[in-house]
Short mmCIF file of C-alpha atoms and ligand atoms in Angstrom, two decimals:
data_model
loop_
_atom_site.label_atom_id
_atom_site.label_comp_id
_atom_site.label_asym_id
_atom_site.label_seq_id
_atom_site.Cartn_x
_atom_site.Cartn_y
_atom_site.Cartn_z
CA UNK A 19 29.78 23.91 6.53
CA UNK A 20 27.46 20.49 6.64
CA UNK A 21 24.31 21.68 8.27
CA UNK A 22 23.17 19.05 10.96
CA UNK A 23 19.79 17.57 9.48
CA UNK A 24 18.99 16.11 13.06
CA UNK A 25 19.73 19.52 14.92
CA UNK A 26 17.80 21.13 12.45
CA UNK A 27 14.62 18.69 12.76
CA UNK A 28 14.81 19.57 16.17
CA UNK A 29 14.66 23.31 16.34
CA UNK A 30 12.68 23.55 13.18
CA UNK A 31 9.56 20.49 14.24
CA UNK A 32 6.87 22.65 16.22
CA UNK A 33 7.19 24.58 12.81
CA UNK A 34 5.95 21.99 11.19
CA UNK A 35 2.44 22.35 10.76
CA UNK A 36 2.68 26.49 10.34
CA UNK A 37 5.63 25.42 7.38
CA UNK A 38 3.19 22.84 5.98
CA UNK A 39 0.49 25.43 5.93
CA UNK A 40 2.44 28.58 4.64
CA UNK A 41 4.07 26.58 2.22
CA UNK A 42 2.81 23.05 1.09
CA UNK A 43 -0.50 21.13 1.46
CA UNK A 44 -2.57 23.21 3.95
CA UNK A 45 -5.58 20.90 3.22
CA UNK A 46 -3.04 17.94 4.72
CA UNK A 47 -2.56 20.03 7.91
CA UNK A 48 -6.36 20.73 8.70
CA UNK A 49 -6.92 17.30 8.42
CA UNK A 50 -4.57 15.97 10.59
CA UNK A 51 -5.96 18.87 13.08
CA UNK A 52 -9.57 18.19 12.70
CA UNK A 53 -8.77 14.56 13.87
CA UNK A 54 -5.83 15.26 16.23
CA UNK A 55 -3.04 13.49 14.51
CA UNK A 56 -0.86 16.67 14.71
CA UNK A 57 1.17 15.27 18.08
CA UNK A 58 4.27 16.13 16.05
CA UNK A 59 6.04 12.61 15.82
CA UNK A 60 10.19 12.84 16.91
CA UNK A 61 11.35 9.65 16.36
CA UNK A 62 11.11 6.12 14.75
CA UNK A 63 12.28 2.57 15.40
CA UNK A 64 11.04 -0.44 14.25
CA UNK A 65 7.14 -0.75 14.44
CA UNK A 66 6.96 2.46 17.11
CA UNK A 67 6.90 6.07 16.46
CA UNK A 68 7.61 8.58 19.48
CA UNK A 69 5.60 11.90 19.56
CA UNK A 70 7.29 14.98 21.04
CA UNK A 71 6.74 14.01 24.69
CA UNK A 72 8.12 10.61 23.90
CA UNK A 73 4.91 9.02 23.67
CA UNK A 74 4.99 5.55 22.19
CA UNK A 75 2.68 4.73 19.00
CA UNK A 76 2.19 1.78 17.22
CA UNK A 77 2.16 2.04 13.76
CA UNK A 78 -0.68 -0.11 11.59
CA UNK A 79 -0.04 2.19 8.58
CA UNK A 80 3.39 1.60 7.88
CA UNK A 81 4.26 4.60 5.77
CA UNK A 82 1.28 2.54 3.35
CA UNK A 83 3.24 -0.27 3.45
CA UNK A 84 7.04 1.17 2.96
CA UNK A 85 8.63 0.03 6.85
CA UNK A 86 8.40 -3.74 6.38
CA UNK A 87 11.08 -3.74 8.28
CA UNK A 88 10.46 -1.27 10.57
CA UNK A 89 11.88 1.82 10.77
CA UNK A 90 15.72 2.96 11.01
CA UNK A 91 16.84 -0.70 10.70
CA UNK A 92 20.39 -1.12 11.41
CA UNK A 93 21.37 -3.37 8.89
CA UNK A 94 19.85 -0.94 6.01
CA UNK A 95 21.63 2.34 7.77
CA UNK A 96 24.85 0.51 7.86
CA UNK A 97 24.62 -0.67 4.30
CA UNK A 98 23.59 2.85 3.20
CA UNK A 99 26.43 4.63 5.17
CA UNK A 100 29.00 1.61 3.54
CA UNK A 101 27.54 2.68 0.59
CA UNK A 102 28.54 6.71 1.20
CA UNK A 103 31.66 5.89 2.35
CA UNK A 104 32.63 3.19 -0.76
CA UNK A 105 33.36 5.70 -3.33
CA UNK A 106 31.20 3.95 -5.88
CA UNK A 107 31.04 4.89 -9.33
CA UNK A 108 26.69 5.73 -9.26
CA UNK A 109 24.56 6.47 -11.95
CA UNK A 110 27.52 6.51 -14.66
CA UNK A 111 25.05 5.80 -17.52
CA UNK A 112 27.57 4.94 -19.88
CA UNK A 113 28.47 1.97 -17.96
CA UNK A 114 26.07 -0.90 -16.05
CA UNK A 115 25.63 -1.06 -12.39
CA UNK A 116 26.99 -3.82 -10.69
CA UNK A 117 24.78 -3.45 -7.56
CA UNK A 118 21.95 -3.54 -10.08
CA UNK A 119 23.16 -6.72 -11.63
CA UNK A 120 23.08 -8.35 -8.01
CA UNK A 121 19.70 -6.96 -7.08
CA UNK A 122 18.43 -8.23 -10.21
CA UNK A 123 19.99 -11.61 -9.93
CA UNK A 124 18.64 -12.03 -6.25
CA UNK A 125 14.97 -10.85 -6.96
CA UNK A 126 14.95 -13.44 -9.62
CA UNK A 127 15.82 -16.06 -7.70
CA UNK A 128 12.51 -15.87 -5.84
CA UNK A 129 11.34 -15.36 -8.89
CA UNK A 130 12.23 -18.25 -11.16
CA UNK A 131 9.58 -17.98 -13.72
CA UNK A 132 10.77 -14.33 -14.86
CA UNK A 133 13.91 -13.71 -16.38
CA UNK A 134 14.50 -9.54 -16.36
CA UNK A 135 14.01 -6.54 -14.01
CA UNK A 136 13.48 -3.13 -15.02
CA UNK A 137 14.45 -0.88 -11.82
CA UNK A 138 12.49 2.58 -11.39
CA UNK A 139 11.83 4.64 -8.43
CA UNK A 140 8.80 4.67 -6.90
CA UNK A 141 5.47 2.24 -7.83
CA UNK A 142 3.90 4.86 -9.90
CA UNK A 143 6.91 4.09 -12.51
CA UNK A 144 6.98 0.69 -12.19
CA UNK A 145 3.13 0.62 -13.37
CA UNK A 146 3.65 3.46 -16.09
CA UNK A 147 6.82 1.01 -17.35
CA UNK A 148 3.89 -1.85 -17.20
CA UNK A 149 1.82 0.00 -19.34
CA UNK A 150 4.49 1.17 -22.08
CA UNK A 151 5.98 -2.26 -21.91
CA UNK A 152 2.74 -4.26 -22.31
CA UNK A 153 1.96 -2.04 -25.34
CA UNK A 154 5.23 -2.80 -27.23
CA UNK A 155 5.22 -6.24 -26.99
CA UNK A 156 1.65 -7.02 -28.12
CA UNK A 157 1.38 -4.03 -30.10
CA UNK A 158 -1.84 -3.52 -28.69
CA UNK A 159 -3.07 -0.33 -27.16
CA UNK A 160 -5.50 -1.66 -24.34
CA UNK A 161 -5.10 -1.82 -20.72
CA UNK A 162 -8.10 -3.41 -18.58
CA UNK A 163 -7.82 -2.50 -15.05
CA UNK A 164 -10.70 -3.60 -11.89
CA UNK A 165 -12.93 -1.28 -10.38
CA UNK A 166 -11.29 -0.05 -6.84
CA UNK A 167 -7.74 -0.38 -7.58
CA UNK A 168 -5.12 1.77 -7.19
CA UNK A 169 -2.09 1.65 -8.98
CA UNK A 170 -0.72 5.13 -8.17
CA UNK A 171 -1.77 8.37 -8.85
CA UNK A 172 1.14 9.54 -12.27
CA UNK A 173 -0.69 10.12 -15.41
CA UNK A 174 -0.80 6.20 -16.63
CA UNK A 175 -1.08 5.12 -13.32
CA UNK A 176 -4.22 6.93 -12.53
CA UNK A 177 -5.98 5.72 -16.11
CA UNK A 178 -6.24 2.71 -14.37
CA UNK A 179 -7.39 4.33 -10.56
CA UNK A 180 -10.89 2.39 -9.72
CA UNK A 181 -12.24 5.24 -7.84
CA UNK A 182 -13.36 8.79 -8.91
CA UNK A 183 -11.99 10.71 -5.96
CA UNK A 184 -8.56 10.20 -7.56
CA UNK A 185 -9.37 10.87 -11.23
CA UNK A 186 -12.11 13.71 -10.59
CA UNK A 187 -10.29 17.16 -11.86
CA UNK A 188 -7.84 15.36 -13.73
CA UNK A 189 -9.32 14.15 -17.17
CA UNK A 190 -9.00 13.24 -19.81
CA UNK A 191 -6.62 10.20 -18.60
CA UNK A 192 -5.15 7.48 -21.38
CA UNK A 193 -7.33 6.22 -23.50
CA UNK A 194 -8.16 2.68 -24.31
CA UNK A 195 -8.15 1.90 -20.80
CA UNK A 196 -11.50 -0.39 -19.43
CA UNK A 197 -12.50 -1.08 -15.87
CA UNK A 198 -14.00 -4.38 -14.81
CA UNK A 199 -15.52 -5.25 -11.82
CA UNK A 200 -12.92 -7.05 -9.31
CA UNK A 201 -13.16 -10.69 -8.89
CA UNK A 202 -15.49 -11.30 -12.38
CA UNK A 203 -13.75 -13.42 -14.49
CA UNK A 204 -16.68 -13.09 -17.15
CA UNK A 205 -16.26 -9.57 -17.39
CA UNK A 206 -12.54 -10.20 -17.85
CA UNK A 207 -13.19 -12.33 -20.84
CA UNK A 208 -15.87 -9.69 -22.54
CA UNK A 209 -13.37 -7.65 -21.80
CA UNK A 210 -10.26 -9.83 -23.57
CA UNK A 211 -12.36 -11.12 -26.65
CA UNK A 212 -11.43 -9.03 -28.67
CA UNK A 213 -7.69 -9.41 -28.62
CA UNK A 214 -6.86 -5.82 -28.34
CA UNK A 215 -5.41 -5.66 -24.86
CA UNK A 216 -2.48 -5.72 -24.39
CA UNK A 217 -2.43 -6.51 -20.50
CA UNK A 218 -4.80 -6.81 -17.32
CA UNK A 219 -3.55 -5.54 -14.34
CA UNK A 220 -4.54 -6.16 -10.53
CA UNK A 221 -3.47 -6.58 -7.39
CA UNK A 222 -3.72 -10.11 -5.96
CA UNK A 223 -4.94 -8.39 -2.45
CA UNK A 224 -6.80 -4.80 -3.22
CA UNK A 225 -5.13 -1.96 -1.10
CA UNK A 226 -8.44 -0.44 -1.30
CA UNK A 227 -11.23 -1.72 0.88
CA UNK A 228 -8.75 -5.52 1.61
CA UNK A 229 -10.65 -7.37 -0.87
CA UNK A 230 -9.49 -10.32 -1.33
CA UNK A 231 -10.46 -12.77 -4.30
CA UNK A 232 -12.23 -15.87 -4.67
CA UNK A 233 -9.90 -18.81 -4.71
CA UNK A 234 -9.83 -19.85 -8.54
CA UNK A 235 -9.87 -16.05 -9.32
CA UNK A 236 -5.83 -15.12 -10.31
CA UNK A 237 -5.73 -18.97 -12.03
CA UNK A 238 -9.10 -17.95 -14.31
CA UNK A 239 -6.88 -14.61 -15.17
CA UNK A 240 -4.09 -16.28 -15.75
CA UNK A 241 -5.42 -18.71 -18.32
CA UNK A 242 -8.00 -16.38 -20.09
CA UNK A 243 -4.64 -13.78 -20.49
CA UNK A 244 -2.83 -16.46 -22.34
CA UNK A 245 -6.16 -17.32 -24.23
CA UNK A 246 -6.36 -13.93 -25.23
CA UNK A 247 -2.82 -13.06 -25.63
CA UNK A 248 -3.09 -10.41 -22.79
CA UNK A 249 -0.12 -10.37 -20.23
CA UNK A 250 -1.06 -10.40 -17.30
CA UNK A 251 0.82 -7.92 -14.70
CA UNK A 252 0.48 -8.35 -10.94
CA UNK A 253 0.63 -4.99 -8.90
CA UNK A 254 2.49 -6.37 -5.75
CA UNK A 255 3.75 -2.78 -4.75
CA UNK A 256 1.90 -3.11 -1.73
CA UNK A 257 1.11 -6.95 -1.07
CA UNK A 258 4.84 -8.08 -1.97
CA UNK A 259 8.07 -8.88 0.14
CA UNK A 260 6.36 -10.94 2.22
CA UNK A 261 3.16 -8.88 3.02
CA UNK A 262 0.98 -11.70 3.15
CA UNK A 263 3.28 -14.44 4.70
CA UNK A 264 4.56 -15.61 1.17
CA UNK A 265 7.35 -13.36 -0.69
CA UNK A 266 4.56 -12.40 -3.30
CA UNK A 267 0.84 -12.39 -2.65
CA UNK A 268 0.17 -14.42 -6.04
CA UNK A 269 2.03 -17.30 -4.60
CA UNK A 270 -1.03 -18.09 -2.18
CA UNK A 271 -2.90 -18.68 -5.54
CA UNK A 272 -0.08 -20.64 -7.55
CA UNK A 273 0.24 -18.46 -10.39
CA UNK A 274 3.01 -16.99 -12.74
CA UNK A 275 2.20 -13.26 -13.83
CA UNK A 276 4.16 -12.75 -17.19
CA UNK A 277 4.96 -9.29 -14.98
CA UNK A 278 5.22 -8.51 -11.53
CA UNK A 279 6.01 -5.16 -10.17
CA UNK A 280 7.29 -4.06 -6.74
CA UNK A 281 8.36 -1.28 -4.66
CA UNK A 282 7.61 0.40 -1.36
CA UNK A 283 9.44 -2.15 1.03
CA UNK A 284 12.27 -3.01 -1.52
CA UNK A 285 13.36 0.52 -0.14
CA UNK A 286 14.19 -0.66 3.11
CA UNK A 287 12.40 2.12 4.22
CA UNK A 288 14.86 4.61 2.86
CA UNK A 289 15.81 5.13 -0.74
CA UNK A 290 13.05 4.98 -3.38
CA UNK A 291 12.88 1.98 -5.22
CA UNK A 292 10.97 0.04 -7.93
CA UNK A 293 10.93 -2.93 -9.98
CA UNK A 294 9.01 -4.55 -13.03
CA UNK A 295 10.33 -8.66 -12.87
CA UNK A 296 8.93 -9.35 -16.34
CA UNK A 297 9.29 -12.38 -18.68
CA UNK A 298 12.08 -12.37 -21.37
CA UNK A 299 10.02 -11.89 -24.50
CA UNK A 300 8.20 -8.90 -23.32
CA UNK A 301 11.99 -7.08 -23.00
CA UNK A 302 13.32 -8.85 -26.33
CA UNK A 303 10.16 -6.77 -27.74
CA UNK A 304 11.04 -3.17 -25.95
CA UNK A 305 14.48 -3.11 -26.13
CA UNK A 306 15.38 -4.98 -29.60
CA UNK A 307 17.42 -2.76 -31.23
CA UNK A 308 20.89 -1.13 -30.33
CA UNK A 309 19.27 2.41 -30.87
CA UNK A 310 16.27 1.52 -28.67
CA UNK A 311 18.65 0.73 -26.03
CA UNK A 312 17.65 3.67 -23.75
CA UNK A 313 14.21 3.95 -25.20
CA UNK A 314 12.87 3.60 -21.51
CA UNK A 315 14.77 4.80 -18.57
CA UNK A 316 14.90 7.03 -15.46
CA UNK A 317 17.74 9.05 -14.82
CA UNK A 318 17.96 8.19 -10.58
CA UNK A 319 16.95 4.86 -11.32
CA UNK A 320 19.42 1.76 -10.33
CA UNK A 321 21.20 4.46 -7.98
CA UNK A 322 23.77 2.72 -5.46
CA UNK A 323 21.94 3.97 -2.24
CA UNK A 324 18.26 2.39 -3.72
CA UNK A 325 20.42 -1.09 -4.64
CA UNK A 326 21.82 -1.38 -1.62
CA UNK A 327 18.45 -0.61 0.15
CA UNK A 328 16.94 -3.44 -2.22
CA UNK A 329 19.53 -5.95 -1.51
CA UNK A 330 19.71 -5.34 2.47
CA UNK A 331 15.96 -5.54 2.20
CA UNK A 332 16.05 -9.09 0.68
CA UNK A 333 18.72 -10.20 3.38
CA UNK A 334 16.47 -9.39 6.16
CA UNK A 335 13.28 -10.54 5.30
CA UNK A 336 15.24 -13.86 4.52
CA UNK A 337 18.06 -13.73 8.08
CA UNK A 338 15.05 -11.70 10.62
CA UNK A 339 12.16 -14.91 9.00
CA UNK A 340 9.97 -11.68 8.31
CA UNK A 341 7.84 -13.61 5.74
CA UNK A 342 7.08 -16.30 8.28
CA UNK A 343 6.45 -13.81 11.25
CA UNK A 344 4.09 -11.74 9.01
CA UNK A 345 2.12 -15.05 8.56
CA UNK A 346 2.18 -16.40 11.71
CA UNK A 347 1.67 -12.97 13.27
CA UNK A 348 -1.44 -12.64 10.59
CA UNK A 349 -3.24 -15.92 11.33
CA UNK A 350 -3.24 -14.67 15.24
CA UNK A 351 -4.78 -12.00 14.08
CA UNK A 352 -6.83 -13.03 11.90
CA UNK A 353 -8.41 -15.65 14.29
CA UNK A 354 -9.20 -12.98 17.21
CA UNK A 355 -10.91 -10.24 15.14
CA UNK A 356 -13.20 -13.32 13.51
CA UNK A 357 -13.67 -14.76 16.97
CA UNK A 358 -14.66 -10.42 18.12
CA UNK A 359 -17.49 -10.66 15.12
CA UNK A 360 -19.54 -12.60 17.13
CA UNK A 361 -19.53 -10.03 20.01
CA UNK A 362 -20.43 -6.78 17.81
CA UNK A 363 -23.24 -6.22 15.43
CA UNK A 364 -21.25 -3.26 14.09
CA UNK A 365 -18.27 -5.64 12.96
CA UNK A 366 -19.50 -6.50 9.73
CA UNK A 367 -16.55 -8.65 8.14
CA UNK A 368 -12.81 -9.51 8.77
CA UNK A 369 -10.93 -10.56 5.63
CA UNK A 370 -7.00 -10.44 5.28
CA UNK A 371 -3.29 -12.92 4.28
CA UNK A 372 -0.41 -12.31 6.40
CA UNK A 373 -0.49 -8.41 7.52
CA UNK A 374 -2.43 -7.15 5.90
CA UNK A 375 -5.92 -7.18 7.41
CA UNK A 376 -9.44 -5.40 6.77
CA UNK A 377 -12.05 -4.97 9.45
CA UNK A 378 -15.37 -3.81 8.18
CA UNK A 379 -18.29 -2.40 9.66
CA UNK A 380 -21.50 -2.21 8.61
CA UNK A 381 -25.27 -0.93 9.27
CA UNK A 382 -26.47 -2.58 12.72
CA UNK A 383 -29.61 -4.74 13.55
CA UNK A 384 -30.52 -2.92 17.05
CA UNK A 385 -32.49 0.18 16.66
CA UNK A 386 -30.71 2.46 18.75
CA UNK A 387 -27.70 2.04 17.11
CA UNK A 388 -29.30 1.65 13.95
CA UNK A 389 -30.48 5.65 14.38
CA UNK A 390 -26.74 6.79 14.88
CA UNK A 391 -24.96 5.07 12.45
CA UNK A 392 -28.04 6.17 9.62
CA UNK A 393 -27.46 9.76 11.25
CA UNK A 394 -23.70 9.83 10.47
CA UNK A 395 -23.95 7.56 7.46
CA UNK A 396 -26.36 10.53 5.84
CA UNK A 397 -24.00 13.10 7.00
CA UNK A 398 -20.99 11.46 5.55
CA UNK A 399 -20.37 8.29 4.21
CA UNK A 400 -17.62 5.99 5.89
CA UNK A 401 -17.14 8.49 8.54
CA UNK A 402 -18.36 5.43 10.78
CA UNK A 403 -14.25 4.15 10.78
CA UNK A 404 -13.10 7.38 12.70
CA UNK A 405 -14.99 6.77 15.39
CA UNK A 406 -12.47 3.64 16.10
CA UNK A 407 -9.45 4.87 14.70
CA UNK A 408 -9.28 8.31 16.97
CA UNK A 409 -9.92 6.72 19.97
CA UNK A 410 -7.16 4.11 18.76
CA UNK A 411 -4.82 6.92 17.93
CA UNK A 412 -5.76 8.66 21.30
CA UNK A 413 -6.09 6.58 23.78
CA UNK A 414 -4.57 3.51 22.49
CA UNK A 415 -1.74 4.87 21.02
CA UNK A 416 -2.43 2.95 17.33
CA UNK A 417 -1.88 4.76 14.51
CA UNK A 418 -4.15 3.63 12.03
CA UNK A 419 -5.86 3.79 8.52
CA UNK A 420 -9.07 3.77 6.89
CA UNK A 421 -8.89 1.38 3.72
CA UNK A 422 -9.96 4.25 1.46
CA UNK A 423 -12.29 7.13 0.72
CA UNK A 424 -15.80 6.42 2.13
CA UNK A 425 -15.05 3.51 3.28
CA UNK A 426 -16.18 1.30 6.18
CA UNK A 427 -13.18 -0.85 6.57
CA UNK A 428 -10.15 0.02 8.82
CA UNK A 429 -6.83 -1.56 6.98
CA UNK A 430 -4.08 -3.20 9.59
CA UNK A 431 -0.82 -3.03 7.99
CA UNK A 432 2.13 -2.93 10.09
CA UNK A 433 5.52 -3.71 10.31
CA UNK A 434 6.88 -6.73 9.55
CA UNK A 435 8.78 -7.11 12.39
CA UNK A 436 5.59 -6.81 15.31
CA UNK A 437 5.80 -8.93 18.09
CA UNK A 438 3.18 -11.27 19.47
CA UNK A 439 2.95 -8.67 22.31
CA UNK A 440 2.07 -6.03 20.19
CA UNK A 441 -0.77 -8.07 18.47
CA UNK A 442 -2.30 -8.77 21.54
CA UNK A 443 -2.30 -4.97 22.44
CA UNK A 444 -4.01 -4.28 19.27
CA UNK A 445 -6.13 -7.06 20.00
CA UNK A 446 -7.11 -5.39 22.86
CA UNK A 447 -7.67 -2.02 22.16
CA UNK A 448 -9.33 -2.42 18.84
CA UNK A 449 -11.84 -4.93 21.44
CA UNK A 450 -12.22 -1.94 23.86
CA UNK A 451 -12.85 0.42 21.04
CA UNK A 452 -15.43 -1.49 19.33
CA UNK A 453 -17.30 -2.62 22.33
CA UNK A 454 -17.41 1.53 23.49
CA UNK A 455 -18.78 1.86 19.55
CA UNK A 456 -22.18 -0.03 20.56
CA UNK A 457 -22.80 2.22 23.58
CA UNK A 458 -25.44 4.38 22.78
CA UNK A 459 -24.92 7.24 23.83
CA UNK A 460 -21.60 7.35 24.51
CA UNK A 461 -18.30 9.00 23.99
CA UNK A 462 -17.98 7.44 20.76
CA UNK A 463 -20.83 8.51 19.05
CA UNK A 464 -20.53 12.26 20.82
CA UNK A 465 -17.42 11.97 18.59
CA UNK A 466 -18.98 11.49 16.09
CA UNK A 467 -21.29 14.15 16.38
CA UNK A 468 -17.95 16.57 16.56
CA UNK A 469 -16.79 15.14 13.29
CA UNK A 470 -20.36 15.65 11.63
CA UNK A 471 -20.05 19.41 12.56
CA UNK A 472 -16.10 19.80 11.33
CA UNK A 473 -17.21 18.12 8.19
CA UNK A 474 -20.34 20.45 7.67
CA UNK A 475 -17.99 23.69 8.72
CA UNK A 476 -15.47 22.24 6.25
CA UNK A 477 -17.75 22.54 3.38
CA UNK A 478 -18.66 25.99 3.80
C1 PLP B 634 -0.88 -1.37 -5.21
C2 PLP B 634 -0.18 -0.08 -5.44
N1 PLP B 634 0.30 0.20 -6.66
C3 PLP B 634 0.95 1.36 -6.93
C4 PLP B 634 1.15 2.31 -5.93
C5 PLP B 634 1.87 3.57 -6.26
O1 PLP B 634 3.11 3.59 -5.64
P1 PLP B 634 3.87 4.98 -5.41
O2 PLP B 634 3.09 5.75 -4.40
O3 PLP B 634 5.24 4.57 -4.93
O4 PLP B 634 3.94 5.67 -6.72
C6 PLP B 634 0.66 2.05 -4.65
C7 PLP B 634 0.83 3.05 -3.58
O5 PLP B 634 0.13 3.10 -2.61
C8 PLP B 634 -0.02 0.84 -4.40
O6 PLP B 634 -0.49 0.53 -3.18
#
């Protein structure tokens, strides 16, 4: 008997939480409680999520960054059910994938400086296959990495996390890894000098805080890496496929990373997916023997279902002008929550390419407010953010994201596919939100009181 997964999600989802709880993260579940997230979503289409009273939400988080193209898109489903019912030979191993070989073909195409893809599963691989691939073709064991990133949280992956929240608990992590400051192109050429790295890698866009770099910044890495013989990998996992309103972010700085890795939306919000696009040499170097043919692999890796995902994904970004929506859509944006700065002393900085947006706060001028935000600010640092994304959640129906831990900036990152209507809702309710955040006192900052005493009780 096939068990039917929807009829089982149904009678089985006000378990959720007590399942979670019982048996998985129960640190997950009292979060989500302490800031009333646990509405129990049902349902998922496009850039909306449905709770259980059929409640619509708009989602600024994305699944971090997986539903480009929203969720449950047609075209992917039907691909992945031609897929099921195709009969393909997957995953043979002694054989090569042809749905691989197109992939490949089509993600170099937008590509054309890099000649090979490696495929792996998630971005976490894709950065550990950096790391191992950088090393054997400069035979060098460094890796220089920038201060806030995050490049996955696997063993390699989290040698080069920029924050200690992530690494606390977990050391030692792999050596002969060095963290720079973002942005500082003289600390990337202390670091370099020596010629024993073997690569620098950052994200063109930080996921972490939005920060966004100076304008000569990627070209200054890119020539000091050739300088110094360093390759230089790009971690577009989360700004890539169009992200920013170009199909990679690096492309708003002209540059040609000698590797370029990608994942979450190359899933088409389904199948697990990853790629390293990497020049010629640096494969020539891993792979150049017959008996180091499978000297790097993944067994699930290049499966049918993640191709197809990959290759529907590229179709619709390309037929559905995703790219050019996600930068027109961005701009918009963009230009409101600048043009809101002026109105609020609490709205510190807007920053942001394409869809993917920060909004910072920071410490006000006026003294009234200037008490409650040092009052919460001593209590917990960056809890400042939840006092606009709850409201957002709950009254607004937004689901949002705080751009990391202790942070003060709020990370918009939706769908590729939102409408100008929906920007001008979030427009709106981010405007409402904010303007209740400089009413002293106010519902806002009794809220925040709330989350002061959770966080104390949570610590006992
Ligand atoms: C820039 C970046 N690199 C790597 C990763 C790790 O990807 P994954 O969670 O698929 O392992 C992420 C995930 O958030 C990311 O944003």
């Amino acid at each position: 008997m096939t068990e039917d997964i929807p009829a089982l999600f149904a009678k089985r989802e006000t378990d959720r939480f007590a399942m979670h709880s019982r048996h998985l993260n129960e640190q997950m579940v009292r979060v989500l409680k302490a800031i009333g997230y646990d509405v129990g979503f049902c349902r998922g289409t496009g850039q909306y999520l449905y709770d259980r009273e059929g409640k619509r939400y708009l989602d600024l988080l994305s699944g971090f960054g997986v539903f480009a193209l929203g969720r449950n898109h047609p075209a992917v489903r039907t691909a992945l059910k031609s897929v099921l019912d195709g009969d393909l030979p997957n995953l043979v191993q002694m054989d090569v994938s042809t749905l691989a070989g197109v992939l490949a073909e089509r993600l170099l195409a937008l590509v054309p400086y890099l000649e090979k893809v490696f495929f792996v599963n998630s971005g976490s691989e894709a950065v550990e296959t950096a790391i191992k691939f950088a090393r054997a073709a400069t035979g060098r064991p460094g890796i220089v990495y920038c201060e806030h990133a995050f490049h996955g949280l696997s063993y390699g992956a989290l040698s080069l996390n920029g924050d200690e929240i992530f690494r606390g608990g977990f050391e030692p992590l792999l050596p002969d890894c060095m963290r720079i400051p973002f942005n500082d192109l003289s600390a990337l050429e202390e670091a370099l000098r020596l010629r024993n790295v073997a690569a620098f890698i950052v994200e063109p866009i930080q996921g972490k805080g939005v920060n966004i770099p100076s304008d000569d910044y990627l070209k200054g890495v890119e020539e000091l890496c050739r300088r110094y013989g360093t390759l230089f990998v790009a971690d577009e996992i989360q700004t890539g496929l169009g992200r920013t309103g170009r199909f990679l972010a690096v492309e708003h700085w002209n540059v040609q990373p000698d590797m370029v890795l990608i994942a979450k939306a190359l899933s088409g919000g389904h199948v697990p997916i990853g790629a390293v696009l990497s020049r010629r040499q640096v494969f020539e170097k891993v792979f150049n023997r017959m008996d180091r043919a499978v000297v790097h692999g993944s067994t699930f890796a290049k499966n049918d279902l993640a191709m197809a995902c990959g290759i529907t994904t590229l179709d619709v970004l390309a037929s559905e002008g995703l790219i050019e929506n996600a930068a027109r859509n961005g701009e918009n944006l963009l230009r409101a929550f600048v043009a809101m700065k002026a109105r609020y002393e609490l709205l510190s900085d807007v920053r942001g390419k394409g869809l993917m947006i920060g909004i910072e706060f920071g410490a006000p001028r006026s003294f009234k407010l200037k008490a409650s935000w040092n009052l919460l600010e001593t209590a917990n640092k960056g809890l400042f953010c939840q006092l606009i994304t709850i409201p957002l959640f709950k009254e607004y129906q937004i689901l949002s994201q705080v751009a990391g831990h202790a942070s003060h900036t709020i990370k918009i990152l939706p769908s590729l596919v939102v409408s100008t209507s929906d920007c001008e809702y979030i427009i709106r309710a981010f405007d409402a939100v904010i303007a209740a955040s400089h009413r002293v006192p106010g519902a806002v900052w009794s809220l925040g009181k709330t989350l002061v005493d959770h966080a104390m009780l949570s610590r006992v």
